[in-house]
Short mmCIF file of C-alpha atoms in Angstrom, two decimals:
data_model
loop_
_atom_site.label_atom_id
_atom_site.label_comp_id
_atom_site.label_asym_id
_atom_site.label_seq_id
_atom_site.Cartn_x
_atom_site.Cartn_y
_atom_site.Cartn_z
CA MET A 274 9.87 9.40 -13.52
CA ILE A 275 6.59 7.50 -13.22
CA LYS A 276 4.51 7.66 -16.39
CA PHE A 277 2.06 4.81 -16.00
CA HIS A 278 -0.62 5.00 -13.32
CA PRO A 279 -3.74 3.03 -12.40
CA THR A 280 -6.85 4.25 -14.26
CA PRO A 281 -9.24 6.60 -12.42
CA GLU A 282 -11.76 3.73 -12.24
CA LEU A 283 -9.21 1.51 -10.52
CA ILE A 284 -8.31 4.25 -8.05
CA GLU A 285 -11.96 4.78 -7.25
CA GLN A 286 -12.60 1.08 -6.68
CA PHE A 287 -9.53 0.96 -4.48
CA VAL A 288 -10.68 3.94 -2.44
CA THR A 289 -14.16 2.54 -1.88
CA GLY A 290 -12.74 -0.86 -1.01
CA ILE A 291 -14.49 -2.85 -3.75
CA LEU A 292 -11.36 -3.67 -5.74
CA ALA A 293 -10.23 -7.31 -5.35
CA PRO A 294 -7.47 -7.84 -2.76
CA ALA A 295 -4.66 -8.70 -5.18
CA GLU A 296 -5.40 -5.67 -7.37
CA SER A 297 -5.74 -3.52 -4.26
CA LEU A 298 -2.30 -4.61 -3.16
CA MET A 299 -0.84 -3.52 -6.50
CA VAL A 300 -2.55 -0.12 -6.38
CA SER A 301 -1.45 0.34 -2.79
CA ALA A 302 2.17 -0.51 -3.62
CA HIS A 303 2.08 1.88 -6.57
CA CYS A 304 0.79 4.62 -4.28
CA ASP A 305 3.72 3.97 -1.94
CA MET A 306 5.97 4.92 -4.83
CA CYS A 307 3.86 7.60 -6.52
CA LYS A 308 3.03 10.85 -4.80
CA TYR A 309 0.60 11.83 -7.53
CA CYS A 310 -1.62 8.78 -7.00
CA ARG A 311 -1.19 8.93 -3.24
CA ASP A 312 -2.59 12.47 -3.26
CA LEU A 313 -5.35 11.42 -5.63
CA VAL A 314 -6.33 8.56 -3.31
CA ASP A 315 -6.42 10.95 -0.35
CA THR A 316 -8.60 13.43 -2.22
CA LYS A 317 -10.98 10.76 -3.50
CA THR A 318 -11.22 9.19 -0.04
CA ALA A 319 -12.12 12.53 1.53
CA GLU A 320 -14.71 13.20 -1.19
CA PHE A 321 -16.29 9.80 -0.87
CA ALA A 322 -16.37 9.98 2.92
CA PHE A 323 -17.92 13.43 2.76
CA ASP A 324 -20.62 12.32 0.31
CA HIS A 325 -21.57 9.24 2.29
CA LEU A 326 -21.01 10.23 5.89
CA GLU A 327 -21.73 13.94 5.96
CA LEU A 328 -24.16 14.80 3.17
CA GLU A 329 -26.18 11.62 3.56
CA SER A 330 -29.39 12.35 5.44
CA ALA A 331 -29.61 10.03 8.39
CA ALA A 332 -33.03 10.78 9.79
CA ALA A 333 -34.66 7.76 8.17
CA SER A 334 -32.26 5.24 9.60
CA TYR A 335 -32.69 6.02 13.29
CA ASP A 336 -32.81 2.77 15.19
CA PRO A 337 -33.39 2.16 18.92
CA GLN A 338 -30.62 -0.46 18.76
CA PHE A 339 -28.17 2.42 18.59
CA ASP A 340 -28.80 3.42 22.20
CA MET A 341 -27.77 0.00 23.42
CA MET A 342 -24.79 -0.08 21.10
CA LEU A 343 -23.58 3.28 22.36
CA ALA A 344 -23.89 2.20 25.96
CA ASN A 345 -21.92 -0.98 25.24
CA ILE A 346 -19.14 0.80 23.41
CA THR A 347 -18.52 3.39 26.10
CA GLN A 348 -18.07 0.59 28.64
CA GLN A 349 -14.99 -0.54 26.74
CA PRO A 350 -11.58 0.66 27.89
CA ALA A 351 -9.42 2.78 25.60
CA ALA A 352 -6.79 0.95 23.59
CA GLU A 353 -3.42 1.22 25.29
CA PRO A 354 -1.09 3.34 23.17
CA ARG A 355 1.59 0.86 22.26
CA ASP A 356 5.06 1.09 23.65
CA ARG A 357 7.01 2.63 20.79
CA ALA A 358 10.41 1.19 21.51
CA ARG A 359 9.09 -2.30 22.02
CA VAL A 360 6.99 -2.22 18.89
CA ASN A 361 9.97 -1.07 16.90
CA THR A 362 12.17 -3.91 18.03
CA LEU A 363 9.44 -6.45 17.47
CA GLU A 364 8.68 -5.23 14.00
CA GLN A 365 12.29 -4.93 13.12
CA GLU A 366 12.83 -8.53 14.03
CA ALA A 367 9.71 -9.74 12.33
CA LEU A 368 9.90 -7.78 9.13
CA SER A 369 12.59 -7.53 6.57
CA THR A 370 11.71 -4.83 4.05
CA THR A 371 14.04 -5.95 1.31
CA ILE A 372 14.54 -8.92 -0.93
CA GLU A 373 17.84 -10.16 -2.24
CA LEU A 374 18.99 -11.80 -5.39
CA ASP A 375 22.52 -12.61 -6.44
CA GLY A 376 24.07 -10.25 -3.89
CA LYS A 377 21.76 -7.38 -4.80
CA THR A 378 19.33 -5.96 -2.27
CA PHE A 379 16.07 -4.36 -3.29
CA GLU A 380 13.96 -2.14 -1.08
CA LEU A 381 10.27 -2.97 -1.43
CA PRO A 382 7.42 -0.48 -1.22
CA LYS A 383 5.73 -0.55 2.18
CA SER A 384 2.60 -2.40 1.09
CA LEU A 385 4.70 -5.32 -0.09
CA HIS A 386 6.78 -5.69 3.08
CA ARG A 387 4.60 -8.49 4.33
CA LEU A 388 5.31 -10.45 1.18
CA VAL A 389 8.99 -10.82 2.03
CA GLN A 390 8.18 -13.81 4.22
CA LYS A 391 5.77 -15.26 1.71
CA LYS A 392 8.28 -15.22 -1.10
CA GLY A 393 9.47 -18.60 -2.39
CA ASN A 394 13.01 -19.21 -3.60
CA TRP A 395 14.37 -17.62 -6.73
CA SER A 396 14.53 -19.92 -9.69
CA SER A 397 16.38 -19.25 -12.89
CA LEU A 398 14.34 -19.24 -16.09
CA VAL A 399 15.28 -18.90 -19.74
CA GLY A 400 16.92 -15.72 -21.01
CA LYS A 401 18.58 -14.20 -17.91
CA LEU A 402 15.33 -14.21 -15.98
CA TRP A 403 14.71 -15.00 -12.37
CA GLN A 404 11.39 -15.67 -10.73
CA ALA A 405 10.28 -16.01 -7.12
CA PRO A 406 6.67 -16.95 -6.46
CA VAL A 407 4.56 -15.32 -3.77
CA ASP A 408 1.58 -17.11 -2.30
CA LEU A 409 -1.14 -14.51 -1.84
CA GLY A 410 -3.78 -17.08 -0.99
CA TYR A 411 -5.93 -15.88 -3.87
CA ASP A 412 -6.77 -17.02 -7.34
CA GLY A 413 -4.12 -15.99 -9.78
CA VAL A 414 -0.42 -16.07 -9.24
CA ALA A 415 2.01 -13.48 -8.01
CA ASN A 416 5.73 -13.39 -8.74
CA PHE A 417 8.73 -11.24 -8.29
CA ILE A 418 10.50 -11.30 -11.64
CA TYR A 419 14.01 -10.07 -12.14
CA MET A 420 15.45 -9.42 -15.60
CA GLU A 421 19.21 -9.18 -15.72
CA LYS A 422 20.68 -6.70 -18.15
CA GLY A 423 19.70 -8.02 -21.57
CA GLY A 424 17.14 -10.38 -20.06
CA THR A 425 13.98 -10.96 -22.09
CA VAL A 426 10.60 -12.54 -21.50
CA PRO A 427 9.56 -14.25 -24.76
CA GLU A 428 6.83 -12.42 -26.66
CA HIS A 429 3.44 -13.27 -25.22
CA THR A 430 -0.14 -12.21 -24.86
CA HIS A 431 -2.46 -12.73 -21.90
CA ARG A 432 -5.45 -14.97 -21.49
CA GLY A 433 -6.59 -13.04 -18.47
CA SER A 434 -5.10 -9.88 -17.13
CA GLU A 435 -1.62 -9.07 -15.91
CA LEU A 436 -0.72 -6.33 -13.48
CA THR A 437 2.90 -5.38 -13.14
CA LEU A 438 4.62 -2.91 -10.86
CA VAL A 439 8.20 -1.91 -11.61
CA ILE A 440 10.01 -2.01 -8.29
CA ASN A 441 13.48 -1.12 -9.38
CA GLY A 442 15.10 -0.61 -12.75
CA GLU A 443 13.82 -0.12 -16.25
CA PHE A 444 12.50 -2.28 -19.04
CA SER A 445 10.87 -1.85 -22.39
CA ASP A 446 8.42 -4.11 -24.18
CA GLY A 447 8.39 -2.90 -27.75
CA MET A 448 5.51 -0.55 -26.98
CA ASN A 449 6.78 1.51 -24.10
CA GLN A 450 9.68 2.20 -21.79
CA TYR A 451 8.92 1.59 -18.13
CA ASP A 452 10.69 2.91 -15.05
CA SER A 453 10.56 2.32 -11.30
CA GLY A 454 7.08 2.86 -9.91
CA ASP A 455 5.23 2.37 -13.19
CA PHE A 456 1.95 0.49 -12.96
CA ILE A 457 1.20 -1.63 -16.01
CA TYR A 458 -2.08 -3.30 -16.92
CA MET A 459 -2.14 -5.84 -19.74
CA ASN A 460 -4.87 -8.12 -21.08
CA GLY A 461 -5.63 -10.23 -24.18
CA ASP A 462 -5.44 -7.11 -26.36
CA HIS A 463 -1.77 -6.66 -25.64
CA THR A 464 1.15 -8.64 -27.02
CA HIS A 465 4.56 -7.76 -25.72
CA ALA A 466 8.08 -8.97 -25.10
CA PRO A 467 9.56 -7.31 -22.03
CA LYS A 468 13.31 -6.71 -22.12
CA SER A 469 15.64 -4.92 -19.78
CA ASP A 470 18.74 -3.04 -20.91
CA ALA A 471 19.32 -1.29 -17.60
CA PRO A 472 22.82 -1.91 -16.19
CA GLU A 473 21.34 -3.20 -12.95
CA GLY A 474 18.51 -5.07 -14.65
CA CYS A 475 14.95 -4.72 -13.53
CA LEU A 476 12.85 -6.10 -10.68
CA VAL A 477 9.09 -6.20 -11.11
CA PHE A 478 6.19 -7.60 -9.12
CA SER A 479 3.54 -9.17 -11.25
CA ILE A 480 0.13 -10.73 -10.76
CA VAL A 481 -1.61 -12.72 -13.50
CA ASP A 482 -4.93 -14.51 -13.28
CA GLN A 483 -4.27 -16.89 -16.19
CA PRO A 484 -1.08 -18.41 -17.68
CA LEU A 485 0.62 -16.35 -20.37
CA HIS A 486 0.31 -17.32 -24.02
CA PHE A 487 3.54 -17.17 -25.99
CA THR A 488 3.16 -15.92 -29.53
CA SER A 489 6.43 -16.15 -31.39
CA GLY A 490 9.28 -18.40 -32.40
CA ILE A 491 10.57 -21.22 -30.32
CA ALA A 492 8.90 -19.81 -27.21
CA ARG A 493 5.61 -21.14 -28.53
CA LEU A 494 6.88 -24.53 -27.51
CA LEU A 495 6.57 -23.28 -23.97
CA ASN A 496 2.81 -22.82 -24.20
CA PRO A 497 1.81 -26.26 -22.99
CA PHE A 498 4.02 -25.62 -19.99
CA SER A 499 3.45 -21.94 -19.54
CA HIS A 500 1.44 -22.62 -16.42
CA LEU A 501 4.72 -23.82 -14.92
CA PHE A 502 6.66 -20.66 -15.82
CA PHE A 503 5.57 -17.06 -15.96
CA ARG A 504 2.36 -17.88 -14.22
CA MET B 146 -26.05 4.08 31.17
CA LEU B 147 -26.14 6.81 28.60
CA VAL B 148 -29.31 5.70 26.91
CA GLY B 149 -31.14 8.59 25.36
CA ILE B 150 -28.45 11.25 25.45
CA PRO B 151 -27.12 11.30 21.95
CA LEU B 152 -29.63 11.35 19.22
CA GLU B 153 -31.34 14.63 19.98
CA HIS B 154 -28.47 16.29 18.17
CA GLU B 155 -29.29 14.67 14.90
CA ASN B 156 -31.78 16.97 13.25
CA SER B 157 -30.00 20.24 13.75
CA ALA B 158 -28.76 21.19 10.30
CA ILE B 159 -25.06 21.92 10.58
CA GLU B 160 -22.95 23.21 7.75
CA PRO B 161 -20.43 20.61 6.53
CA LYS B 162 -17.40 22.68 7.45
CA GLU B 163 -18.65 23.40 10.95
CA CYS B 164 -19.56 19.77 11.26
CA ALA B 165 -15.96 18.72 10.62
CA VAL B 166 -14.63 21.21 13.15
CA GLU B 167 -17.23 20.27 15.72
CA MET B 168 -16.72 16.52 15.32
CA SER B 169 -12.97 17.04 15.45
CA ASP B 170 -13.27 18.78 18.80
CA TYR B 171 -15.42 15.97 20.16
CA LEU B 172 -12.90 13.37 19.04
CA VAL B 173 -10.11 15.25 20.78
CA LYS B 174 -12.17 15.29 23.99
CA VAL B 175 -12.79 11.58 23.67
CA ALA B 176 -9.08 10.98 23.22
CA GLU B 177 -7.98 13.22 26.07
CA ASP B 178 -10.73 12.86 28.67
CA ARG B 179 -12.59 9.72 27.59
CA CYS B 180 -15.55 12.09 27.42
CA LYS B 181 -18.70 10.00 26.96
CA VAL B 182 -20.91 12.97 26.12
CA SER B 183 -18.59 13.99 23.29
CA PHE B 184 -18.49 10.43 22.03
CA ALA B 185 -22.27 10.32 22.13
CA ARG B 186 -22.34 13.35 19.81
CA VAL B 187 -19.97 11.69 17.37
CA PHE B 188 -21.92 8.46 17.60
CA GLY B 189 -25.25 10.21 17.14
CA PHE B 190 -24.03 11.86 13.97
CA PHE B 191 -22.11 9.01 12.37
CA ALA B 192 -23.77 5.75 13.47
CA PRO B 193 -26.97 6.17 11.42
CA ARG B 194 -25.03 7.36 8.40
CA LEU B 195 -22.58 4.51 8.69
CA ARG B 196 -25.48 2.13 8.83
CA SER B 197 -27.04 3.36 5.62
CA TYR B 198 -23.62 3.24 3.92
CA ALA B 199 -23.07 -0.29 5.25
CA LEU B 200 -26.52 -1.46 4.19
CA LYS B 201 -25.86 -0.31 0.64
CA GLN B 202 -22.49 -2.05 0.58
CA LEU B 203 -23.37 -5.25 2.38
CA GLY B 204 -27.10 -5.60 1.70
CA ASN B 205 -27.59 -7.29 5.04
CA GLU B 206 -29.03 -5.71 8.16
CA ALA B 207 -27.11 -7.77 10.72
CA LEU B 208 -23.77 -7.32 8.95
CA ALA B 209 -24.45 -3.61 8.59
CA MET B 210 -25.03 -3.25 12.32
CA GLU B 211 -21.91 -5.29 13.01
CA LEU B 212 -19.96 -2.90 10.82
CA VAL B 213 -21.34 0.12 12.68
CA GLN B 214 -20.54 -1.49 16.04
CA ASP B 215 -16.96 -2.40 15.08
CA THR B 216 -16.28 0.96 13.50
CA MET B 217 -17.60 3.01 16.38
CA SER B 218 -15.79 0.79 18.92
CA ASN B 219 -12.56 1.59 17.15
CA VAL B 220 -13.40 5.28 17.20
CA TRP B 221 -13.99 5.10 20.95
CA GLN B 222 -10.91 3.04 21.72
CA LYS B 223 -8.47 4.66 19.32
CA ALA B 224 -9.59 8.27 19.23
CA HIS B 225 -6.00 9.22 20.10
CA LEU B 226 -4.98 8.14 16.60
CA PHE B 227 -7.24 10.70 14.96
CA ASN B 228 -5.24 13.61 13.57
CA SER B 229 -7.23 16.54 12.26
CA GLU B 230 -4.26 17.73 10.21
CA LYS B 231 -4.42 14.58 8.14
CA GLY B 232 -8.12 14.71 7.35
CA SER B 233 -11.65 15.29 8.52
CA PRO B 234 -13.46 13.08 11.05
CA SER B 235 -15.69 11.72 8.30
CA THR B 236 -12.64 10.67 6.27
CA TRP B 237 -11.06 8.99 9.26
CA ILE B 238 -14.21 7.16 10.26
CA PHE B 239 -14.95 6.15 6.69
CA THR B 240 -11.49 4.62 6.27
CA ILE B 241 -11.95 2.63 9.48
CA ALA B 242 -15.31 1.37 8.26
CA ARG B 243 -13.97 0.54 4.82
CA ASN B 244 -11.09 -1.45 6.30
CA ILE B 245 -13.39 -3.42 8.56
CA ARG B 246 -15.71 -4.12 5.66
CA PHE B 247 -12.77 -5.27 3.52
CA ASP B 248 -11.71 -7.73 6.22
CA MET B 249 -15.31 -8.83 6.86
CA LEU B 250 -15.73 -9.75 3.21
CA ARG B 251 -12.48 -11.65 3.27
CA LYS B 252 -13.77 -13.68 6.18
CA VAL B 253 -17.11 -14.33 4.50
CA GLN B 254 -15.33 -15.56 1.40
CA ASN B 255 -13.12 -17.80 3.50
CA ARG B 256 -9.94 -16.34 2.17
CA LYS B 257 -6.64 -16.93 3.83
CA GLU B 258 -5.34 -14.03 5.88
CA ASP B 259 -2.89 -12.93 3.26
CA ILE B 260 -3.87 -9.43 2.30
CA CYS B 261 -5.49 -7.48 5.07
CA ALA B 262 -6.83 -3.98 5.09
CA ASP B 263 -4.07 -2.73 7.41
CA ASP B 264 -1.49 -3.45 4.72
CA LEU B 265 -3.41 -1.44 2.17
CA TRP B 266 -4.61 1.45 4.28
CA PRO B 267 -2.69 1.59 7.55
CA VAL B 268 -5.13 3.96 9.23
CA LEU B 269 -5.09 2.53 12.74
CA CYS B 270 -1.37 1.77 12.98
CA GLU B 271 0.98 3.70 15.17
CA GLN B 272 3.58 5.28 12.93
CA THR B 273 7.04 3.81 13.28
CA PRO B 274 10.17 5.24 11.70
CA ASP B 275 11.99 3.36 8.98
CA ALA B 276 14.22 0.89 10.77
CA ASN B 277 17.22 -0.18 8.73
CA GLU B 278 17.75 3.02 6.79
CA GLN B 279 21.31 3.81 7.81
CA ALA B 280 22.70 0.32 8.18
CA LEU B 281 24.67 -0.12 4.97
CA ASP B 282 26.04 3.32 4.25
CA GLU B 283 27.78 3.55 7.56
CA GLN B 284 30.09 0.79 6.47
CA VAL B 285 31.63 2.69 3.57
CA THR B 286 33.16 6.14 3.65
CA LEU B 287 33.62 8.56 0.81
CA GLU B 288 37.36 8.43 1.24
CA GLN B 289 37.44 4.72 0.62
CA ILE B 290 35.45 4.94 -2.55
CA GLY B 291 37.25 7.90 -4.19
CA HIS B 292 38.25 6.99 -7.72
CA LEU B 293 36.07 3.86 -7.84
CA PHE B 294 33.11 6.21 -7.77
CA GLU B 295 33.54 7.03 -11.44
CA ASP B 296 32.81 3.47 -12.49
CA LEU B 297 29.27 3.53 -11.13
CA PRO B 298 26.27 3.68 -13.47
CA GLU B 299 25.20 7.29 -14.00
CA LYS B 300 21.95 7.04 -12.07
CA GLN B 301 23.56 5.57 -8.98
CA LYS B 302 26.31 8.15 -9.09
CA ILE B 303 23.80 11.00 -9.07
CA VAL B 304 22.07 9.59 -6.01
CA LEU B 305 25.30 8.94 -4.11
CA GLU B 306 26.65 12.38 -4.93
CA ALA B 307 23.48 14.01 -3.69
CA ILE B 308 23.67 12.07 -0.42
CA TYR B 309 27.39 12.15 0.33
CA ILE B 310 28.55 15.34 -1.27
CA GLU B 311 25.52 17.59 -1.20
CA GLY B 312 24.26 16.07 2.04
CA LYS B 313 20.65 15.68 0.91
CA SER B 314 18.16 13.30 2.42
CA GLN B 315 16.84 10.42 0.38
CA GLN B 316 13.41 12.03 0.42
CA GLU B 317 14.76 15.28 -0.98
CA ILE B 318 16.45 13.41 -3.78
CA ALA B 319 13.28 11.49 -4.55
CA ASP B 320 11.33 14.75 -4.78
CA GLU B 321 13.97 16.44 -6.89
CA LEU B 322 14.40 13.64 -9.41
CA GLU B 323 10.70 12.81 -9.31
CA ILE B 324 11.37 9.17 -8.61
CA PRO B 325 9.96 7.04 -5.79
CA LEU B 326 11.71 7.05 -2.43
CA GLY B 327 12.16 3.27 -2.69
CA THR B 328 14.06 3.74 -5.93
CA VAL B 329 16.45 6.16 -4.29
CA LYS B 330 16.96 3.67 -1.48
CA SER B 331 17.54 0.83 -3.90
CA ARG B 332 19.96 2.86 -5.99
CA THR B 333 21.84 3.84 -2.86
CA ARG B 334 22.03 0.27 -1.73
CA LEU B 335 23.02 -1.08 -5.13
CA ALA B 336 25.68 1.58 -5.51
CA LEU B 337 27.12 0.94 -2.07
CA GLN B 338 27.11 -2.80 -2.59
CA ARG B 339 28.83 -2.34 -5.90
CA LEU B 340 31.43 -0.08 -4.35
CA LYS B 341 31.96 -2.56 -1.58
CA GLY B 342 32.53 -5.22 -4.20
CA MET B 343 35.03 -2.95 -5.99
CA ILE B 344 36.85 -2.25 -2.78
CA SER B 345 37.29 -5.89 -1.93
CA ASP B 346 38.50 -6.56 -5.49
CA TYR B 347 40.89 -3.64 -5.16
CA ASP B 348 42.24 -4.85 -1.86
#
């Protein structure tokens, strides 16, 4: 059961479209998995639209340009409703909705389907961890990270912020236990060491805007290189 | 030319609820009959409001008008995608405007085309059913798996039992267990793959 959700502020920024694209993608993917937040987004969207497009008095902003605009628009033809069958085949060919690792197949939430083609190869890291980078074309780095059963990310804190969505499986980090669909926000105030004990391990999607900072034991040796791993 | 028709409507004070019903009816007429008079009503109500919303968001007159133009063009061309059961006209039109604004900003900031508004809020997409839902489970039958079933992790077993023995849909299971649909799908897949592995070992 999903216990960790985006904050109300984050949902609101997402609804109004002012949240940054990478964060928006995370919220959107969480909503694919979480009915509670999906409903909240719908409600907030309706409220916001009502406040700005119905209550708003428009008298002041009348503009003669509108007449011309209206005339132009109604000259345009209607969009052809697309041929269902054809669209289906095309999309089916173009889009795989799952990613695979080591013979396991994981279904991704809808918002992340487009990332399947942008995913780099899996590489094996320390401690039963696998990582596949995703190029979002934005600042910050996105990765699919898979923890095998017993896999651990060395204890670390964050220089910037880290957003993680649990796609499948469970993990704990010494503070909490996370399950599929959970949305996790971490920043410099948080130090944690994620670990999965689930029989099938745990797949997460994670976006960080700065390299991680390892805090304990031998993993500290990784710090100078942490921009290479766990980015 | 329809110059002059629409904006007379503007000052009549309509109650919000009636407004939604009225605008809904106009959108249906636009979708079904390409009715220009109905569209003019919708345009007359929403265009000025959209502009003041856009001005606040974008702080630029020309961009704001571009946003109004693009949004209302979409309303005209894709009125058939409006569904009053899913939300009010203002909600639908707002989401179109928000998506266009999101993509406009991306362009202004010279970002690569990697996250676009349609991925986040697929408001103008035709709905398509989930494609490869059935593919894997057709390859394994309950008879084949029999005793191997017991060796599955508890969570996967519950999902498989619900599907194959109780005959529930994946959505029903997701609702019942209060877990995401994707999780049910993944568990199903993982379980079936695991069983397949067991079967080939067993053979």
